[in-house]
PDB file of C-alpha atoms in Angstrom:
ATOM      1  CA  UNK U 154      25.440  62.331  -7.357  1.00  0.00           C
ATOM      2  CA  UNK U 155      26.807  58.794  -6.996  1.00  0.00           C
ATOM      3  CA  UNK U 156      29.028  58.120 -10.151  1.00  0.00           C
ATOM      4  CA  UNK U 157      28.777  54.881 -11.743  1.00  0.00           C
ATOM      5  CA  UNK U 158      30.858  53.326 -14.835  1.00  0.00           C
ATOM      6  CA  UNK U 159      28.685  50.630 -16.535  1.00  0.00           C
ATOM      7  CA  UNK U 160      29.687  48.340 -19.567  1.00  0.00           C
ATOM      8  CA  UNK U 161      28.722  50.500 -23.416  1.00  0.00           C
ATOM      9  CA  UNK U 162      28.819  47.421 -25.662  1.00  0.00           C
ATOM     10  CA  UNK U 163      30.159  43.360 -25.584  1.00  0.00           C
ATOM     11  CA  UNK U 164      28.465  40.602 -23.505  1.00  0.00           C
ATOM     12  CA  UNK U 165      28.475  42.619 -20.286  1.00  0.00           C
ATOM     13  CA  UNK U 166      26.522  45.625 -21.483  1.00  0.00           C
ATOM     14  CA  UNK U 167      22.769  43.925 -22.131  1.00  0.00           C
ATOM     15  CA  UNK U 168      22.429  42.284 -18.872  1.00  0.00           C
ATOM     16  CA  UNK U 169      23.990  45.207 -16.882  1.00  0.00           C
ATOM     17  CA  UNK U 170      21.902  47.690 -18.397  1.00  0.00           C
ATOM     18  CA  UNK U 171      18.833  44.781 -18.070  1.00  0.00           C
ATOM     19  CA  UNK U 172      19.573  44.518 -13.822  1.00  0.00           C
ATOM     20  CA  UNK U 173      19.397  48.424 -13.195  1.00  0.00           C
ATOM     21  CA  UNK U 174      16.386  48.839 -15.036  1.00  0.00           C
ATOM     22  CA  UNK U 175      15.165  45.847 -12.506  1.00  0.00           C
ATOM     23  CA  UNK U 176      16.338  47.798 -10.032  1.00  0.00           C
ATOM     24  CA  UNK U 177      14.754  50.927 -10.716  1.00  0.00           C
ATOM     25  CA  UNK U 178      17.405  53.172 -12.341  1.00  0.00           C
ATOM     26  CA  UNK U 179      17.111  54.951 -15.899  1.00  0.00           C
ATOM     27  CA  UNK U 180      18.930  53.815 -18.598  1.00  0.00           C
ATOM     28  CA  UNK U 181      20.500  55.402 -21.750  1.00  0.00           C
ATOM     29  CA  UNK U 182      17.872  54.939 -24.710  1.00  0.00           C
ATOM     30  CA  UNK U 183      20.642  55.112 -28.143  1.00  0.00           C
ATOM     31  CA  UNK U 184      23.971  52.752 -27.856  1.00  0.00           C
ATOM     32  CA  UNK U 185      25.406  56.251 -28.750  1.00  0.00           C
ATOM     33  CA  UNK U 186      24.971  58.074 -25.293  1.00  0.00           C
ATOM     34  CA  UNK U 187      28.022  57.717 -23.375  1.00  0.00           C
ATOM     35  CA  UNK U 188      26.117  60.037 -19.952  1.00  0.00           C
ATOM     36  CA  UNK U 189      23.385  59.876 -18.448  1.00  0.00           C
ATOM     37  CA  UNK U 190      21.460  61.607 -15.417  1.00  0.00           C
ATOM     38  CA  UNK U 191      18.834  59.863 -13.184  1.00  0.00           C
ATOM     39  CA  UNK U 192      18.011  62.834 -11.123  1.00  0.00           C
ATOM     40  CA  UNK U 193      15.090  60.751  -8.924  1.00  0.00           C
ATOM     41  CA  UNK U 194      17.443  58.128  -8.370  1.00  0.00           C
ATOM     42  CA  UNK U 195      20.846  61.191  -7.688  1.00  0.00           C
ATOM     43  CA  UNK U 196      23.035  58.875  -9.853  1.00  0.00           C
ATOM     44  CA  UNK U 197      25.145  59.611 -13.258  1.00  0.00           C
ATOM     45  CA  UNK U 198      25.538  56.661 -14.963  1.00  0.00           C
ATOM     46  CA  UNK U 199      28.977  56.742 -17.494  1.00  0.00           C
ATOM     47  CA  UNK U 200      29.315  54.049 -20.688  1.00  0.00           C
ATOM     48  CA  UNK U 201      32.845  52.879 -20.942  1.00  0.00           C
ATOM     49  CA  UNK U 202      34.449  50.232 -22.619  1.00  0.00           C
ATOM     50  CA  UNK U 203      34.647  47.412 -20.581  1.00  0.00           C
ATOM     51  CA  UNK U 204      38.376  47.144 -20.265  1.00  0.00           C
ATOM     52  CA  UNK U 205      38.628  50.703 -19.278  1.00  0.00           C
ATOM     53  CA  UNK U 206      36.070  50.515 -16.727  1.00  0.00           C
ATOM     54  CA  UNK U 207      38.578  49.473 -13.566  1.00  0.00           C
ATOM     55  CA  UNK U 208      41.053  51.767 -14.458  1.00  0.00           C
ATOM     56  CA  UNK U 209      38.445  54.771 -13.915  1.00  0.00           C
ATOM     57  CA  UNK U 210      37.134  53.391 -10.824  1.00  0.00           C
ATOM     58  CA  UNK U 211      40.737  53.360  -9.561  1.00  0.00           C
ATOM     59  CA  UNK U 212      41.567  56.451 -10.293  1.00  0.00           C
ATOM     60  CA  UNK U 213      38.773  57.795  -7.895  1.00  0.00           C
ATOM     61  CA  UNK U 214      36.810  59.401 -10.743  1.00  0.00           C
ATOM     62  CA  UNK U 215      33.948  57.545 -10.408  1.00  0.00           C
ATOM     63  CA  UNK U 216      32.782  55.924  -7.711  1.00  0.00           C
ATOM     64  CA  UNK U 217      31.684  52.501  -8.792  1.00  0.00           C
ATOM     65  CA  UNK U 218      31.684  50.159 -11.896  1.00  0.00           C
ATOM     66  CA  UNK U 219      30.205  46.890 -13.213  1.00  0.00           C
ATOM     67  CA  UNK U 220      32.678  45.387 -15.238  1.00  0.00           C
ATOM     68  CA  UNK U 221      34.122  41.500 -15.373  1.00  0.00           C
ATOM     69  CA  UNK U 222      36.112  39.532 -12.190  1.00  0.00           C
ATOM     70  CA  UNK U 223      38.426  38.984 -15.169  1.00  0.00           C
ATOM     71  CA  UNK U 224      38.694  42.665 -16.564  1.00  0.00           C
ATOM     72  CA  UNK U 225      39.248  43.618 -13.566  1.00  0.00           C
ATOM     73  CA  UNK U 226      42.256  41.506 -12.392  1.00  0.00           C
ATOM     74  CA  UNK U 227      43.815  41.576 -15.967  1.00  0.00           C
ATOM     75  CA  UNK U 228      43.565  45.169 -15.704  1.00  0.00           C
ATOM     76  CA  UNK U 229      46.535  45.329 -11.980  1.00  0.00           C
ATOM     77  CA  UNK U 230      43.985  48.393 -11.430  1.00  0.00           C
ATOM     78  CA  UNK U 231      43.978  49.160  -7.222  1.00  0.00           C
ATOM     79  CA  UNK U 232      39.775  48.378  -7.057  1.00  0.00           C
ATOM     80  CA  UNK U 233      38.321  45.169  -5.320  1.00  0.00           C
ATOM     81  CA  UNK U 234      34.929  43.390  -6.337  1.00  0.00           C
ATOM     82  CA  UNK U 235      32.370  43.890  -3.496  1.00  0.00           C
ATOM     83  CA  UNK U 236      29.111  42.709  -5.115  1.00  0.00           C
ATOM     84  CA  UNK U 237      29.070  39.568  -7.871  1.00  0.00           C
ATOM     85  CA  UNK U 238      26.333  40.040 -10.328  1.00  0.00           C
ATOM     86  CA  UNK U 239      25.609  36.511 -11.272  1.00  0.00           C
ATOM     87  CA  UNK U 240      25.893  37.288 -15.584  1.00  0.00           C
ATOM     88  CA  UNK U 241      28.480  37.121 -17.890  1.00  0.00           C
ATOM     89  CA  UNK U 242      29.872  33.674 -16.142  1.00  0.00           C
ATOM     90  CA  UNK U 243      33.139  32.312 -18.348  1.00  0.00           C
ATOM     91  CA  UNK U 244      36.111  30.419 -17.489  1.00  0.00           C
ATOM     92  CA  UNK U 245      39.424  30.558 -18.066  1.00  0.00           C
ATOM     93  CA  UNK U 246      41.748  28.205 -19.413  1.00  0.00           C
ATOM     94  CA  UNK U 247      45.049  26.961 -20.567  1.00  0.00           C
ATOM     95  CA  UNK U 248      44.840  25.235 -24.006  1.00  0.00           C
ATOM     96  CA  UNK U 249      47.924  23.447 -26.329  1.00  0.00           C
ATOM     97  CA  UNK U 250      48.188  20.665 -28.876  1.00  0.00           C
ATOM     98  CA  UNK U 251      47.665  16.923 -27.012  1.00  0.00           C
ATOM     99  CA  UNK U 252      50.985  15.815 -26.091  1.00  0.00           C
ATOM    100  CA  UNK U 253      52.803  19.257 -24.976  1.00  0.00           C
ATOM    101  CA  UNK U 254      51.721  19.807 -21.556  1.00  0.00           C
ATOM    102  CA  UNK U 255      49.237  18.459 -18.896  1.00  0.00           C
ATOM    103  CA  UNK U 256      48.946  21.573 -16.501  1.00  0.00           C
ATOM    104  CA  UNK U 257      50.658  25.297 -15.638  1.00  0.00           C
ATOM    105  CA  UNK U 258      53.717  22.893 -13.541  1.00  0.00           C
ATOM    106  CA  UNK U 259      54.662  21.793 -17.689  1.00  0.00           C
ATOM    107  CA  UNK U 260      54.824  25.425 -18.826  1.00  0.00           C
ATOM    108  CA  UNK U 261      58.263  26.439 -17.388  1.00  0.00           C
ATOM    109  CA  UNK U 262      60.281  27.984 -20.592  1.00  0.00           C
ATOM    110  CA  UNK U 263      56.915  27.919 -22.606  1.00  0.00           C
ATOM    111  CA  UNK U 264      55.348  30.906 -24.457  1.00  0.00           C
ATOM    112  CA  UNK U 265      51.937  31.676 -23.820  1.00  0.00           C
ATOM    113  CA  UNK U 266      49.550  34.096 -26.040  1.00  0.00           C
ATOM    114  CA  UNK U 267      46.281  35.653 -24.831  1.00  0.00           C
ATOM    115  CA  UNK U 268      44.166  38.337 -24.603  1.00  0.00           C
ATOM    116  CA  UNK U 269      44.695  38.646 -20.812  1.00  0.00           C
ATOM    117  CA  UNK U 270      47.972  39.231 -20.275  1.00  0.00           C
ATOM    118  CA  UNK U 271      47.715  40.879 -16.649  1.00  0.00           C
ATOM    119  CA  UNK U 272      45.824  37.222 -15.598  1.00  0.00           C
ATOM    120  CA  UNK U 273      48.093  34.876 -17.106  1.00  0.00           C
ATOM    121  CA  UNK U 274      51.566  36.564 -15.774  1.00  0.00           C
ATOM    122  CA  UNK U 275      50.072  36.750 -11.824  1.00  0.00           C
ATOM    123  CA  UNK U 276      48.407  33.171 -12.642  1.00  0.00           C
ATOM    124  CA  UNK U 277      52.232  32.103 -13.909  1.00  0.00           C
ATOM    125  CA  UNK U 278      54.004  33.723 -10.863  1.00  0.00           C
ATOM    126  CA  UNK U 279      51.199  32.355  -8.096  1.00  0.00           C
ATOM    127  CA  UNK U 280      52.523  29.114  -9.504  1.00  0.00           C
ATOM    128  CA  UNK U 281      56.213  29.862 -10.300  1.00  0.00           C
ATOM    129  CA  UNK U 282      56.774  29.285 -13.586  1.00  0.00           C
ATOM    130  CA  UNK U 283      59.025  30.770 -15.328  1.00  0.00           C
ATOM    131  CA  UNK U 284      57.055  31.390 -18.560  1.00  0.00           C
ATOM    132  CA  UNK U 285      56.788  34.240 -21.248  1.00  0.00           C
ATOM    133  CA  UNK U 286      53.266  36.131 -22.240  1.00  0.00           C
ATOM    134  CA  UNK U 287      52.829  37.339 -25.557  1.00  0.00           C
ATOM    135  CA  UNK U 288      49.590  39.672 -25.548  1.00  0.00           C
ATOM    136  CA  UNK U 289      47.472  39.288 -28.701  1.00  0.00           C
ATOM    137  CA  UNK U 290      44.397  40.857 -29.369  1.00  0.00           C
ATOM    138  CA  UNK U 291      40.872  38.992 -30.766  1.00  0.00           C
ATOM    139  CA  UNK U 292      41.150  35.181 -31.135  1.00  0.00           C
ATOM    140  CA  UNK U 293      44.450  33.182 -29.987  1.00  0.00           C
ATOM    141  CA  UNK U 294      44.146  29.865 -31.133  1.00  0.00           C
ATOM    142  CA  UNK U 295      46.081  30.648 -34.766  1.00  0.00           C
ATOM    143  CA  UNK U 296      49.083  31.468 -32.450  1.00  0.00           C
ATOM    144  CA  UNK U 297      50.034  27.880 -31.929  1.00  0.00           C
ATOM    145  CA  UNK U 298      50.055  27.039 -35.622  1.00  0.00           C
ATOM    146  CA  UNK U 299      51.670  30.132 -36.671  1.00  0.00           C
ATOM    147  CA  UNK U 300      54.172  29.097 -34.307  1.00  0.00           C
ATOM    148  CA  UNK U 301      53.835  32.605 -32.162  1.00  0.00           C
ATOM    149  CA  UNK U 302      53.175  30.327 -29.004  1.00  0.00           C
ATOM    150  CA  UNK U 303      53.434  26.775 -27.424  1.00  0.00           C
ATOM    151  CA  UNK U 304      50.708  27.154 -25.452  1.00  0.00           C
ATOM    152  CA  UNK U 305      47.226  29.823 -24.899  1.00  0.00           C
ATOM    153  CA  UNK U 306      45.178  30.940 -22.409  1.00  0.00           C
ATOM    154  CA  UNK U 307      41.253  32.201 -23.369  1.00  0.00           C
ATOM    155  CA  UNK U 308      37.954  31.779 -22.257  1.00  0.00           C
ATOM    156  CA  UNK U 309      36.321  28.531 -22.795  1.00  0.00           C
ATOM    157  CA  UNK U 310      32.650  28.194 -22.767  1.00  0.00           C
ATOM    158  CA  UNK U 311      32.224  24.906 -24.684  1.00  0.00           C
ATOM    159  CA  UNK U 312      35.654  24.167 -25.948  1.00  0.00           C
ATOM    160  CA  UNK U 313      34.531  23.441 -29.789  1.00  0.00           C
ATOM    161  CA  UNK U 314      36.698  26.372 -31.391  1.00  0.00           C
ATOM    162  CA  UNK U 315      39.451  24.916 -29.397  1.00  0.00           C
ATOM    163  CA  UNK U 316      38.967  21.166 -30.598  1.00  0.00           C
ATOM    164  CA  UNK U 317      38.653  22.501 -34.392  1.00  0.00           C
ATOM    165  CA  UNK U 318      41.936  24.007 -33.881  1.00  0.00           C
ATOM    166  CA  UNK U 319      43.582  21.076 -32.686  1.00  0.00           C
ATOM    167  CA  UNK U 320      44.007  22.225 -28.936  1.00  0.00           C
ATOM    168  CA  UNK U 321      42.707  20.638 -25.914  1.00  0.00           C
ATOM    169  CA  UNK U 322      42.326  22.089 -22.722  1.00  0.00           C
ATOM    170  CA  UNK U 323      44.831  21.486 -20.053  1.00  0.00           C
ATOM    171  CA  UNK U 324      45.502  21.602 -15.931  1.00  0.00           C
ATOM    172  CA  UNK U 325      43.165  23.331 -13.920  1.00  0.00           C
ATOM    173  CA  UNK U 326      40.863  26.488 -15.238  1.00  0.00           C
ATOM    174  CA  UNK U 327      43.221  29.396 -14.103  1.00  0.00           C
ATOM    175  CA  UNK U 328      39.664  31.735 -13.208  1.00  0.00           C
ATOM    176  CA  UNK U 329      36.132  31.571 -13.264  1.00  0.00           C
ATOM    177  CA  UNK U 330      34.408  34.943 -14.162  1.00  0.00           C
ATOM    178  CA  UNK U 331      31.443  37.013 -13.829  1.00  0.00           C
ATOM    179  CA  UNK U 332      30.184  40.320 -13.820  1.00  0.00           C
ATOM    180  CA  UNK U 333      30.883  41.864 -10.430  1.00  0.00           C
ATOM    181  CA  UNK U 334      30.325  45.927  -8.621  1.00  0.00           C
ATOM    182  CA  UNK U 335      34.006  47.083  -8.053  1.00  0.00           C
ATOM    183  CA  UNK U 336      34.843  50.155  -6.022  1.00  0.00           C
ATOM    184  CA  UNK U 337      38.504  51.189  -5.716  1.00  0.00           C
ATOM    185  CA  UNK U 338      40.560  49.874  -3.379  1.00  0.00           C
ATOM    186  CA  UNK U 339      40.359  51.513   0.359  1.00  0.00           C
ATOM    187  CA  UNK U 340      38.020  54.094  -0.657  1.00  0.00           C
ATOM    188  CA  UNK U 341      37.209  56.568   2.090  1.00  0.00           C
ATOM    189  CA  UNK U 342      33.278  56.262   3.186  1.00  0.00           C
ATOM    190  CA  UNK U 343      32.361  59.552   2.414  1.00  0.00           C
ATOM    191  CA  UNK U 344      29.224  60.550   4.202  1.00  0.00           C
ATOM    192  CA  UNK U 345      27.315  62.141   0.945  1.00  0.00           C
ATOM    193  CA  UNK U 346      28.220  59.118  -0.971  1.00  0.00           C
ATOM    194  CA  UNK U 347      28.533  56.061   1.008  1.00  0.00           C
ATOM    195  CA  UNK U 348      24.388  55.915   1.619  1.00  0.00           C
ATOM    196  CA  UNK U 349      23.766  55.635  -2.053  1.00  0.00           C
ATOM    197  CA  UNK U 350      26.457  53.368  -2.332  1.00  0.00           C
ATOM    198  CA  UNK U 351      24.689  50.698  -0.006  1.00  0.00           C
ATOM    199  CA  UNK U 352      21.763  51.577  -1.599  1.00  0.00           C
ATOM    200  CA  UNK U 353      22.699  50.861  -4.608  1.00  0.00           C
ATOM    201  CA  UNK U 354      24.158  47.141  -3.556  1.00  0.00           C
ATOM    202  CA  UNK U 355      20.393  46.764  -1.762  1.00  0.00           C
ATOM    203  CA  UNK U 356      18.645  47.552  -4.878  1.00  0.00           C
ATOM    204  CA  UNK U 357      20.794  45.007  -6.746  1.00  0.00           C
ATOM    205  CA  UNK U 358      21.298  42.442  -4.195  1.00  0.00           C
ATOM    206  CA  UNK U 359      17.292  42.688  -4.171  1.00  0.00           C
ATOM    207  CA  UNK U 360      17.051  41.801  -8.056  1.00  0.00           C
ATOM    208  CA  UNK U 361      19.282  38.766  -7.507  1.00  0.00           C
ATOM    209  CA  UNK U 362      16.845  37.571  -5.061  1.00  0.00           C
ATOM    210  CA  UNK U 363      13.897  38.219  -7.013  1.00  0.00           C
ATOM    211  CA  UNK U 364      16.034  36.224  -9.771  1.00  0.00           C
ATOM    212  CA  UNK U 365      16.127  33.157  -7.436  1.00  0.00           C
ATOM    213  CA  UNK U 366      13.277  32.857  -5.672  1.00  0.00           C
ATOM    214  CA  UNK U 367       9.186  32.453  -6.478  1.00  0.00           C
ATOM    215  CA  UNK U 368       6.892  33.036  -4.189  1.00  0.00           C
ATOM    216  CA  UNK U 369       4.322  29.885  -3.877  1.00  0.00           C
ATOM    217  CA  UNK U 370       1.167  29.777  -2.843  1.00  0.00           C
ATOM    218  CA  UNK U 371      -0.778  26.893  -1.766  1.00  0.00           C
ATOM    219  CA  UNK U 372      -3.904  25.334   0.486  1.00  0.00           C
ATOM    220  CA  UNK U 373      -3.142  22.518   2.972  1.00  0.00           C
ATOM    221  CA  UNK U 374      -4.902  20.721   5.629  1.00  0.00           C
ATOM    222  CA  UNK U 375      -3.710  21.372   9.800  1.00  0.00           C
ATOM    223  CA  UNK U 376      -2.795  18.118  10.022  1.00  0.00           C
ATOM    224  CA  UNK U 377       0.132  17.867   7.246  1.00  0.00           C
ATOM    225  CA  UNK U 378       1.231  21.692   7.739  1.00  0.00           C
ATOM    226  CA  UNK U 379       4.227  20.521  10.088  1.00  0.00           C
ATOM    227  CA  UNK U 380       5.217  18.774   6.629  1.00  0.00           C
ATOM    228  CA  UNK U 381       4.493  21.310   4.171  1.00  0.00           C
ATOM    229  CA  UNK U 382       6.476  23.658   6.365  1.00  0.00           C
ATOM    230  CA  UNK U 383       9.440  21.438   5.920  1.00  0.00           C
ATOM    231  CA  UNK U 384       9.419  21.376   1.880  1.00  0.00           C
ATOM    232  CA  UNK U 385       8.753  25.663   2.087  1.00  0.00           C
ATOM    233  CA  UNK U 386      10.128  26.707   5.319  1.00  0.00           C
ATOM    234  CA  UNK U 387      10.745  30.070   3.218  1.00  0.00           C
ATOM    235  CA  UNK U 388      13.427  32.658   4.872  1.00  0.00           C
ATOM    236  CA  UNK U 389      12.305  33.270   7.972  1.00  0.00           C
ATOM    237  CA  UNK U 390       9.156  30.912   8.103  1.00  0.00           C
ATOM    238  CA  UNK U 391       6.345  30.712   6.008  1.00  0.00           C
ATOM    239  CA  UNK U 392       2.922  32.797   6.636  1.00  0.00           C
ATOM    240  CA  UNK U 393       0.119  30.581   7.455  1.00  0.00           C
ATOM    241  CA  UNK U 394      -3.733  31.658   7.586  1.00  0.00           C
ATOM    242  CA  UNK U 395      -6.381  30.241   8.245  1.00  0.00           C
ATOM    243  CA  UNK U 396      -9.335  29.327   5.820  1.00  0.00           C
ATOM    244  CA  UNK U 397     -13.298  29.509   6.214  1.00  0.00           C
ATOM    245  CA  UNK U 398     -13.250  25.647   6.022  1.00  0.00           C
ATOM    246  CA  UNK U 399     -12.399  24.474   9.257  1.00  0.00           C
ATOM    247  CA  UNK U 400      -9.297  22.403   8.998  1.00  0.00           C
ATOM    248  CA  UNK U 401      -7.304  23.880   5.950  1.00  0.00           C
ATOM    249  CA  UNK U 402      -5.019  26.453   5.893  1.00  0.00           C
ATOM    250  CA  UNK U 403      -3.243  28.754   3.371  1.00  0.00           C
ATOM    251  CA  UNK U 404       0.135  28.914   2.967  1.00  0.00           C
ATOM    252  CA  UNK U 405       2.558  31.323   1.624  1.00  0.00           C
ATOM    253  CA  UNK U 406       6.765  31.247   1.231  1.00  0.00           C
ATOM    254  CA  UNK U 407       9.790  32.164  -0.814  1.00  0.00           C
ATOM    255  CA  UNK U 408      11.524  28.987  -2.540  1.00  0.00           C
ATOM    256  CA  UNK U 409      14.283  28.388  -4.815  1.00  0.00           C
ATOM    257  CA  UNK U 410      12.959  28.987  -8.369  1.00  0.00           C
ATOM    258  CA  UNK U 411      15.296  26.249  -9.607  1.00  0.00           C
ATOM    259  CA  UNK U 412      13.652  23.790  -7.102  1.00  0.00           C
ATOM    260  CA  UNK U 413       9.832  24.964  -7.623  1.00  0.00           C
ATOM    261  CA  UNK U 414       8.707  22.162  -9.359  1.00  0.00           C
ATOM    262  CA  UNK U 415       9.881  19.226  -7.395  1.00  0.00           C
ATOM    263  CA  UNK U 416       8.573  21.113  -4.091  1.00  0.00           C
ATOM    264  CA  UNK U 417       4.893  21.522  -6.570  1.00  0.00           C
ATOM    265  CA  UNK U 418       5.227  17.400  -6.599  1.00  0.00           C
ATOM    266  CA  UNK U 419       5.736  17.060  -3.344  1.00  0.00           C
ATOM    267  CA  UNK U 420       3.315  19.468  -1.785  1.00  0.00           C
ATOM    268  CA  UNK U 421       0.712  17.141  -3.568  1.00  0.00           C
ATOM    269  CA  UNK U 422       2.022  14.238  -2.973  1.00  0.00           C
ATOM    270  CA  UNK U 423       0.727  14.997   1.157  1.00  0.00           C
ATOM    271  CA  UNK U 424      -2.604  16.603   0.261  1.00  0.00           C
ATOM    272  CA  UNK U 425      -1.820  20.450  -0.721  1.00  0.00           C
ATOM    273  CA  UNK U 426      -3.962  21.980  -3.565  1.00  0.00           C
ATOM    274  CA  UNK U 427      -4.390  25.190  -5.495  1.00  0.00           C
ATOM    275  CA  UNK U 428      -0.531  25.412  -5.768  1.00  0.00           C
ATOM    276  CA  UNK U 429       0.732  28.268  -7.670  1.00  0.00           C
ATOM    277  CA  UNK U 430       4.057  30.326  -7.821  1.00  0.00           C
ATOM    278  CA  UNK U 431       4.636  33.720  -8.902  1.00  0.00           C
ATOM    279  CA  UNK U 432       8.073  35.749 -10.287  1.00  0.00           C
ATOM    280  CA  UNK U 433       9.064  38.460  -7.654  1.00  0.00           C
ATOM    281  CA  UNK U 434      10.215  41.637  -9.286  1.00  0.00           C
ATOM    282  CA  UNK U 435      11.845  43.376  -6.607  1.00  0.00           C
ATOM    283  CA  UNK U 436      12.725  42.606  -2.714  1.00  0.00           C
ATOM    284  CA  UNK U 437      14.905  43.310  -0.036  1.00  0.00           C
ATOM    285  CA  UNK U 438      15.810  40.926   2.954  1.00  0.00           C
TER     286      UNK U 438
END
């Protein structure tokens, strides 16, 4: 069976758990199961703390994980990302009182706290600075006023815990993050594994699709079809049939969810009626 590590709690777990249920694979029922089969499917799903996730994939125990970009640099584990997942998007920061530095070149001889230690020392050395990293565990912002740190590094969504501290953000983000599939590093392509491997990325990369796309739906006459196909020239091109009224024909193609109302307008705007969309729950290109 293919082995796979997947998030057991924190801000990674609901929408992991959420996308392989999209994409057809049982799911653990109780927060409390830490195994689970999926005998249809021949895969053994394992519920691991986030943070520990790359360091199992690494070791060859399991085959794949879904875990964070930023989990899984912090952790120096030897595993790559080979799918992002789209969820779980953060960024990473520096952050210090206004007036003590304007970017990573102003941190030489500085002390830096944070929760991501392994992130912060390779961002430091990509750079070279010359800088120390104190680890600390939960929220790092008191570490400036207690005088543990000059300067932190954390995630910063909307920055308002940071400007109630006093802090403001500083130089460049150092990562952006997401949830991503990691397999360890040179992994041999086993030939009872490596199928459901791919198959497993398929099933996945098909519930991103269905994530971005509708399918719309919508009646036009011959002579505007050349523009119609421009606004939903879908993936490969749009199917067209004909209708029973001479002159009008039915049109059907993928577009960008994000974009489906502006191409609605449009498609009116030269003549198309009875326009609809609908979600797509599963797909594969």
């Amino acid at each position: 069976m293919l082995r796979i590590a997947v998030p057991n709690k924190g801000s990674l777990s609901g929408p992991a758990a959420e996308m392989l249920h999209e994409a057809g694979y049982q799911q653990r029922r109780e927060s409390k199961e830490l195994r689970i089969v999926d005998p249809e499917n021949e895969v053994e799903f394992f519920y691991l703390r986030p943070r520990d996730i790359a360091i199992y994939v690494s070791s060859g125990k399991l085959d794949i994980g879904i875990t964070g970009r930023d989990l899984l640099i912090d952790s120096g584990a030897s595993a790559e990302e080979i799918l992002p997942l789209g969820f779980a998007r953060s960024t990473f920061r520096y952050a210090t009182k206004p007036g003590t530095a304007n970017g990573v070149e102003d941190l030489k001889g500085m002390t830096v706290a944070t929760s991501y230690e392994g992130i912060v020392a390779k961002h430091l050395a990509d750079n070279g600075i010359d800088a120390s990293v104190v680890h600390l565990d939960g929220a790092v912002e008191t570490a400036i006023e207690l005088g543990v740190a000059e300067v932190i590094a954390d995630v910063v969504e909307t920055g308002t815990s940071l400007r109630n501290a006093g802090l403001e953000v500083i130089g460049e983000p150092i990562m952006k993050s997401e949830a991503v599939v990691i397999r360890r590093t040179g992994a041999d392509a086993d030939e009872s594994v490596e199928p459901k491997v791919q198959q497993f990325l398929r099933r996945l990369q098909g519930v991103l699709v269905a994530r971005t796309y509708v399918m719309m739906d919508y009646d036009c006459r011959v002579e505007q079809l050349e523009k119609a196909v421009a606004l939903t020239p879908g993936l490969e091109s749009p199917t067209v049939s004909p209708l029973h009224n001479e002159g009008w024909v039915a049109v059907r193609a993928m577009v960008p969810a994000k974009e489906a109302q502006r191409i609605m307008d449009d498609l009116y705007d030269i003549g198309a009626r009875a326009i609809l969309t609908t979600a797509i729950h599963a797909c594969r290109l």
